[in-house]
Coordinates of C-alpha atoms and ligand atoms in Angstrom, one line a residue:
X1 CA 0.0 0.0 0.0
X2 CA 1.4 3.4 -1.0
X3 CA 1.3 6.1 1.7
X4 CA 2.6 9.7 2.1
X5 CA 4.8 10.6 5.1
X6 CA 6.8 13.6 6.4
X7 CA 10.5 13.1 7.1
X8 CA 13.0 15.4 8.6
X9 CA 14.8 16.8 5.5
X10 CA 17.4 18.9 7.3
X11 CA 18.1 20.1 10.8
X12 CA 17.2 23.7 11.5
X13 CA 19.5 26.3 12.8
X14 CA 17.3 28.8 14.6
X15 CA 13.7 29.2 13.6
X16 CA 12.6 26.1 11.5
X17 CA 11.1 26.5 8.0
X18 CA 9.1 24.3 5.8
X19 CA 12.4 23.4 4.0
X20 CA 13.3 21.3 7.1
X21 CA 10.4 18.9 6.2
X22 CA 9.9 16.7 3.1
X23 CA 6.7 14.9 2.2
X24 CA 7.4 11.7 0.3
X25 CA 5.8 8.5 -0.8
X26 CA 6.5 5.2 0.9
X27 CA 5.2 1.6 0.8
X28 CA 3.6 0.0 3.8
X29 CA 4.4 -3.7 4.5
X30 CA 1.6 -6.2 4.9
X31 CA 0.1 -6.8 8.4
X32 CA 1.6 -9.5 10.6
X33 CA 0.1 -11.1 13.7
X34 CA -0.6 -8.6 16.5
X35 CA -0.3 -5.7 14.1
X36 CA -2.9 -3.1 13.2
X37 CA -3.3 -0.8 10.2
X38 CA -4.1 2.8 11.3
X39 CA -5.2 5.9 9.6
X40 CA -4.0 9.0 11.5
X41 CA -6.9 11.3 12.1
X42 CA -5.9 14.1 14.4
X43 CA -2.1 14.8 14.5
X44 CA -0.6 16.8 17.3
X45 CA 2.1 19.4 16.8
X46 CA 4.0 20.3 20.0
X47 CA 6.8 22.7 20.9
X48 CA 9.0 19.9 22.3
X49 CA 9.3 18.5 18.8
X50 CA 11.5 21.5 18.0
X51 CA 14.2 20.0 20.4
X52 CA 13.9 16.7 18.6
X53 CA 14.9 18.3 15.3
X54 CA 18.3 19.0 16.8
X55 CA 21.0 16.3 17.1
X56 CA 21.7 17.2 20.7
X57 CA 20.9 14.6 23.3
X58 CA 17.8 15.3 25.4
X59 CA 15.0 13.6 27.3
X60 CA 13.2 12.9 23.9
X61 CA 15.3 11.2 21.2
X62 CA 16.3 13.3 18.2
X63 CA 14.4 12.8 14.9
X64 CA 16.8 11.3 12.3
X65 CA 17.4 13.0 9.0
X66 CA 15.4 11.3 6.1
X67 CA 13.3 9.4 8.7
X68 CA 9.6 10.0 9.6
X69 CA 8.7 12.6 12.1
X70 CA 6.8 11.0 15.0
X71 CA 4.4 12.5 17.5
X72 CA 1.1 12.2 19.3
X73 CA -1.7 11.0 17.1
X74 CA -5.4 9.9 17.4
X75 CA -5.9 7.3 14.7
X76 CA -8.7 5.1 13.4
X77 CA -8.1 1.3 13.2
X78 CA -8.6 0.2 9.6
X79 CA -7.6 -3.4 9.9
X80 CA -6.5 -5.5 12.9
X81 CA -4.5 -8.7 13.4
X82 CA -4.6 -8.1 17.2
X83 CA -7.0 -9.6 19.7
X84 CA -7.1 -6.4 21.8
X85 CA -8.1 -3.9 19.1
X86 CA -10.7 -4.1 16.4
X87 CA -11.3 -2.3 13.1
X88 CA -13.4 0.8 13.8
X89 CA -11.7 1.4 17.2
X90 CA -10.0 4.7 17.8
X91 CA -6.6 4.8 19.5
X92 CA -4.1 7.4 20.7
X93 CA -0.3 7.1 20.9
X94 CA 3.0 8.0 19.2
X95 CA 2.9 7.3 15.5
X96 CA 4.7 8.6 12.4
X97 CA 3.4 11.6 10.4
X98 CA 2.0 9.4 7.7
X99 CA -1.4 8.9 5.9
X100 CA -1.4 5.3 7.1
X101 CA 0.9 3.3 9.5
X102 CA 1.3 -0.2 10.9
X103 CA 1.8 -0.4 14.7
X104 CA 1.6 -3.0 17.5
X105 CA -1.3 -2.2 19.9
X106 CA 0.8 -2.5 23.1
X107 CA 1.9 1.2 23.1
X108 CA -1.5 2.6 22.0
X109 CA -4.5 3.4 24.2
X110 CA -8.1 2.8 23.0
X111 CA -10.2 6.0 23.4
X112 CA -13.9 6.7 23.5
X113 CA -14.7 9.6 21.1
X114 CA -18.5 9.5 21.6
X115 CA -18.5 12.0 24.5
X116 CA -15.4 14.2 23.9
X117 CA -13.9 15.5 20.7
X118 CA -11.1 13.1 19.5
X119 CA -8.5 15.8 19.7
X120 CA -9.0 16.2 23.4
X121 CA -6.9 13.1 23.9
X122 CA -4.0 15.1 22.5
X123 CA -5.0 18.2 24.5
X124 CA -6.8 18.5 27.8
X125 CA -7.1 14.7 28.3
X126 CA -3.6 14.0 27.0
X127 CA 0.0 15.2 27.4
X128 CA -0.7 19.0 27.7
X129 CA -3.6 18.5 30.1
X130 CA -1.5 16.2 32.3
X131 CA 1.4 18.7 32.2
X132 CA -0.9 21.5 33.3
X133 CA -2.3 19.4 36.1
X134 CA 1.0 18.2 37.4
X135 CA 2.8 21.6 37.2
X136 CA -0.1 23.3 38.9
X137 CA -1.2 20.8 41.5
X138 CA 2.1 19.1 42.4
X139 CA 4.5 22.1 42.0
X140 CA 2.7 25.5 42.1
X141 CA 0.2 24.1 44.7
X142 CA -1.9 27.3 44.8
X143 CA -4.2 27.9 47.8
X144 CA -7.2 30.2 48.2
X145 CA -6.1 33.8 47.9
X146 CA -2.8 33.2 46.1
X147 CA -1.9 35.1 43.0
X148 CA -0.7 32.8 40.2
X149 CA 0.9 33.9 37.0
X150 CA 0.9 31.7 33.9
X151 CA 3.0 32.5 30.8
X152 CA 2.1 31.0 27.4
X153 CA -1.4 31.3 28.9
X154 CA -3.4 30.8 25.7
X155 CA -1.6 27.6 24.6
X156 CA -2.7 24.0 25.2
X157 CA -1.0 23.8 28.6
X158 CA -1.5 27.4 29.8
X159 CA -5.2 27.5 29.1
X160 CA -5.7 24.5 31.4
X161 CA -3.1 25.5 34.0
X162 CA -4.8 28.9 34.7
X163 CA -8.2 27.3 35.1
X164 CA -6.9 24.7 37.5
X165 CA -5.4 27.5 39.6
X166 CA -8.8 29.2 39.6
X167 CA -10.4 26.0 40.8
X168 CA -8.1 26.0 43.8
X169 CA -9.3 29.5 44.7
X170 CA -6.3 31.5 43.3
X171 CA -6.4 34.8 41.5
X172 CA -4.8 34.2 38.0
X173 CA -2.9 36.5 35.8
X174 CA -2.0 35.3 32.3
X175 CA 0.6 36.5 29.8
X176 CA -0.2 35.9 26.1
X177 CA 0.6 37.3 22.7
X178 CA -2.5 39.1 21.3
X179 CA -5.4 41.2 22.4
X180 CA -7.8 38.6 21.1
X181 CA -6.2 35.9 23.2
X182 CA -6.2 38.1 26.2
X183 CA -9.9 38.9 25.8
X184 CA -10.8 35.2 25.5
X185 CA -8.7 34.2 28.5
X186 CA -10.7 36.6 30.6
X187 CA -14.1 36.2 29.0
X188 CA -14.1 32.5 28.4
X189 CA -11.4 30.9 30.5
X190 CA -11.8 32.7 33.8
X191 CA -8.4 34.5 33.9
X192 CA -8.7 37.5 36.2
X193 CA -6.1 39.7 34.5
X194 CA -4.0 39.3 31.3
X195 CA -1.0 41.0 29.8
X196 CA -0.3 41.1 26.1
X197 CA 3.5 40.7 26.2
X198 CA 3.8 41.9 22.6
X199 CA 2.3 45.3 23.2
X200 CA 3.2 45.9 26.9
X201 CA 5.6 48.7 27.5
X202 CA 6.9 47.0 30.6
X203 CA 5.7 43.5 31.6
X204 CA 7.5 43.9 34.9
X205 CA 5.6 47.2 35.8
X206 CA 2.3 45.8 34.6
X207 CA 2.8 42.8 36.8
X208 CA 3.7 45.0 39.8
X209 CA 0.4 46.8 39.3
X210 CA -1.7 43.7 38.8
X211 CA 0.0 41.8 41.7
X212 CA 0.5 44.4 44.4
X213 CA 1.1 41.7 47.1
X214 CA 3.5 39.7 44.9
X215 CA 3.2 36.5 42.9
X216 CA 2.8 33.3 44.9
X217 CA 3.2 30.8 42.1
X218 CA 4.4 31.0 38.5
X219 CA 3.7 28.4 35.8
X220 CA 6.5 29.1 33.3
X221 CA 5.9 28.0 29.7
X222 CA 8.1 30.5 27.9
X223 CA 11.2 31.7 29.8
X224 CA 13.3 34.7 28.7
X225 CA 12.2 38.3 29.4
X226 CA 8.7 37.3 30.6
X227 CA 10.1 35.0 33.2
X228 CA 12.6 37.7 34.3
X229 CA 9.7 40.1 34.7
X230 CA 7.7 37.6 36.8
X231 CA 10.8 36.8 38.9
X232 CA 11.1 40.5 39.9
X233 CA 7.6 40.3 41.3
X234 CA 7.7 37.1 43.3
X235 CA 6.6 37.0 46.9
X236 CA 8.4 35.2 49.7
X237 CA 8.2 31.4 49.4
X238 CA 6.8 31.5 45.9
X239 CA 6.8 28.3 43.8
X240 CA 7.8 28.1 40.1
X241 CA 6.9 25.2 37.9
X242 CA 9.4 25.3 35.1
X243 CA 7.5 23.7 32.4
X244 CA 8.7 25.1 29.1
X245 CA 11.0 27.8 27.6
X246 CA 9.5 28.3 24.1
X247 CA 11.0 31.7 23.7
X248 CA 14.4 30.1 23.7
X249 CA 13.8 27.0 21.5
X250 CA 15.0 28.7 18.3
X251 CA 17.9 30.5 19.8
X252 CA 21.1 29.1 18.4
X253 CA 23.0 30.7 21.3
X254 CA 22.2 30.4 25.0
X255 CA 20.2 33.3 26.3
X256 CA 22.0 35.5 28.7
X257 CA 19.5 37.7 30.3
X258 CA 19.5 39.3 33.7
X259 CA 19.8 36.6 36.4
X260 CA 16.7 35.7 38.2
X261 CA 18.6 33.8 40.8
X262 CA 19.1 36.7 43.3
X263 CA 15.3 37.1 43.5
X264 CA 14.9 33.3 44.1
X265 CA 17.6 33.5 46.9
X266 CA 16.4 36.5 48.7
X267 CA 12.7 35.5 48.6
X268 CA 13.2 31.8 49.4
X269 CA 11.6 30.7 46.1
X270 CA 11.3 27.1 45.2
X271 CA 11.9 26.3 41.5
X272 CA 11.1 22.9 40.1
X273 CA 11.8 21.9 36.5
X274 CA 9.7 18.9 35.4
X275 CA 9.1 16.7 32.4
X276 CA 5.6 15.3 32.4
X277 CA 6.6 11.7 31.4
X278 CA 8.5 11.4 34.7
X279 CA 5.3 11.9 36.6
X280 CA 3.3 8.9 35.3
X281 CA 2.4 7.9 38.9
X282 CA 0.0 10.9 38.8
X283 CA -1.6 10.3 35.4
X284 CA -4.6 8.4 36.6
X285 CA -5.3 11.1 39.2
X286 CA -4.8 13.8 36.5
X287 CA -7.2 12.1 34.0
X288 CA -9.8 11.4 36.6
X289 CA -9.9 15.0 37.9
X290 CA -9.6 16.6 34.5
X291 CA -12.4 14.4 33.2
X292 CA -14.6 15.2 36.2
X293 CA -14.0 19.0 35.9
X294 CA -14.7 18.9 32.2
X295 CA -17.9 17.0 32.7
X296 CA -19.0 19.4 35.4
X297 CA -18.3 22.3 33.1
X298 CA -15.6 23.7 35.5
X299 CA -12.9 23.4 32.8
X300 CA -13.2 24.6 29.3
X301 CA -10.9 23.8 26.4
X302 CA -10.4 24.9 22.8
X303 CA -8.5 23.7 19.8
X304 CA -7.1 25.3 16.6
X305 CA -7.7 22.6 14.0
X306 CA -6.0 22.9 10.5
X307 CA -7.4 20.4 8.0
X308 CA -5.1 18.7 5.5
X309 CA -2.2 16.3 6.1
X310 CA 0.1 18.4 3.9
X311 CA -0.4 21.3 6.3
X312 CA 1.6 19.6 9.1
X313 CA 4.8 21.7 8.8
X314 CA 2.9 25.0 8.7
X315 CA 0.9 24.0 11.7
X316 CA 4.1 23.2 13.6
X317 CA 5.8 26.4 12.6
X318 CA 2.7 28.3 13.7
X319 CA 3.4 27.4 17.3
X320 CA 6.4 29.8 17.3
X321 CA 4.4 32.8 16.1
X322 CA 1.3 32.2 18.2
X323 CA -1.1 31.1 15.4
X324 CA -2.9 28.8 17.9
X325 CA -5.4 29.3 20.6
X326 CA -5.5 26.2 22.8
X327 CA -4.3 23.0 21.3
X328 CA -2.9 23.1 17.7
X329 CA -4.0 20.0 15.7
X330 CA -4.0 18.9 12.1
X331 CA -7.0 16.9 11.0
X332 CA -6.2 14.7 8.1
X333 CA -9.7 14.4 6.6
Ligands
LIG401 N1 7.7 20.0 30.9 C1 6.9 19.2 30.1 O1 6.8 18.0 30.3 C2 6.1 19.9 29.0 C3 5.0 19.2 28.4 C4 4.2 19.9 27.4 C5 4.6 21.2 27.1 N2 5.7 21.8 27.6 C6 6.1 23.1 27.3 O2 5.1 24.0 27.7 C7 5.1 25.1 26.9 C8 3.7 25.3 26.3 O3 3.3 24.1 25.6 P1 1.9 24.1 24.8 O4 1.7 22.7 24.3 O5 0.9 24.7 25.6 O6 2.2 25.1 23.6 P2 1.3 25.6 22.5 O7 -0.1 25.3 22.7 O8 1.9 25.1 21.3 O9 1.5 27.1 22.6 C9 2.7 27.7 22.2 C10 2.4 29.2 22.4 O10 3.6 29.8 22.9 C11 3.6 31.1 22.6 N3 4.9 31.5 22.2 C12 5.6 31.2 21.0 N4 6.8 31.8 21.0 C13 6.8 32.6 22.1 C14 7.8 33.5 22.6 N5 9.0 33.7 21.9 N6 7.6 34.1 23.8 C15 6.4 33.9 24.4 N7 5.5 33.1 24.0 C16 5.7 32.4 22.8 C17 2.6 31.3 21.5 O11 1.5 32.0 22.0 P3 1.5 33.7 22.1 O12 0.5 34.1 21.1 O13 1.0 33.9 23.5 O14 2.9 34.1 21.8 C18 2.1 29.9 21.1 O15 0.8 29.8 20.8 C19 6.1 24.9 25.8 O16 7.3 25.6 26.2 C20 6.3 23.4 25.8 O17 7.6 23.1 25.4 C21 6.4 21.2 28.6

């Protein structure tokens, strides 16, 4: 069977471009026992995939040049030679960016798409949702009356993290990159205050005005200047969940900003970096609470869905200029 797939054509230096990807034809082998034929349906593009385009060693293995890009995918089972999965089932897991693929069912999870949109298993009920839950509940640990700041607030993780903080009784301030995102964060997702970092004259001063008693917890998705501005406004015994540094992912040279460490020292701040896959012990708690809050209408979510398999590189590149509100997904049909 002939398929189309995306491979890594070249490794980017700095901001990736569509030239770093190549769509090509390939031939799928026939199914063997315990294998299933899948049709990727919703394909996730995630900021961490930028790191996998480099050759440097990290927590997620590098993509190989001329080999398929792989990531989170919700797929339809077309044919099955497995006893655990049947044709017609829908599964989620890591798969290649391909129009069809053959996988073993062991590393895939069957999902029910009758009650929630399929893409939610790549968003609020998947890796980004778990990340928001763990970073907020296990590291930021907001309590009633706390002021919590979330950067990257309108992305897949941030949109959930801020709402979780609200559910714990905190006052939540978001930082995002457009007036429209800021409006929606306040009107639809319950954020108390929001700063547009692209138009703010001084994020640091705006934060000082919005958080007069200091910031008790900071969920950091972006790093760089935004994080420096938050650090200058931290209260004593603040907690920082160091989740992501998207502002730095395309910097070929290490960022040398002003050091946040003196603020952390003098205000006894606790900073914890974390990678969600290392917190699998908490996944069942996360999915159970996120599902309950969703069902009760206490959590809202949104997706930016681009239709067309061939749009995958554009969707991925859009993460770095803020094209998405909530989870960025490519729907293949
Ligand atoms: N630690 C973990 O295990 C883990 C797991 C998942 C994700 N993460 C990290 O968490 C962060 C958010 O992930 P996500 O899935 O929510 O991302 P996402 O939905 O893809 O959102 C990315 C958003 O980041 C913002 N952004 C892009 N470049 C920026 C810059 N230079 N400065 C400030 N903001 C910028 C953009 O929104 P604006 O319009 O606001 O600029 C963009 O929409 C990423 O850094 C990701 O790597 C970590």
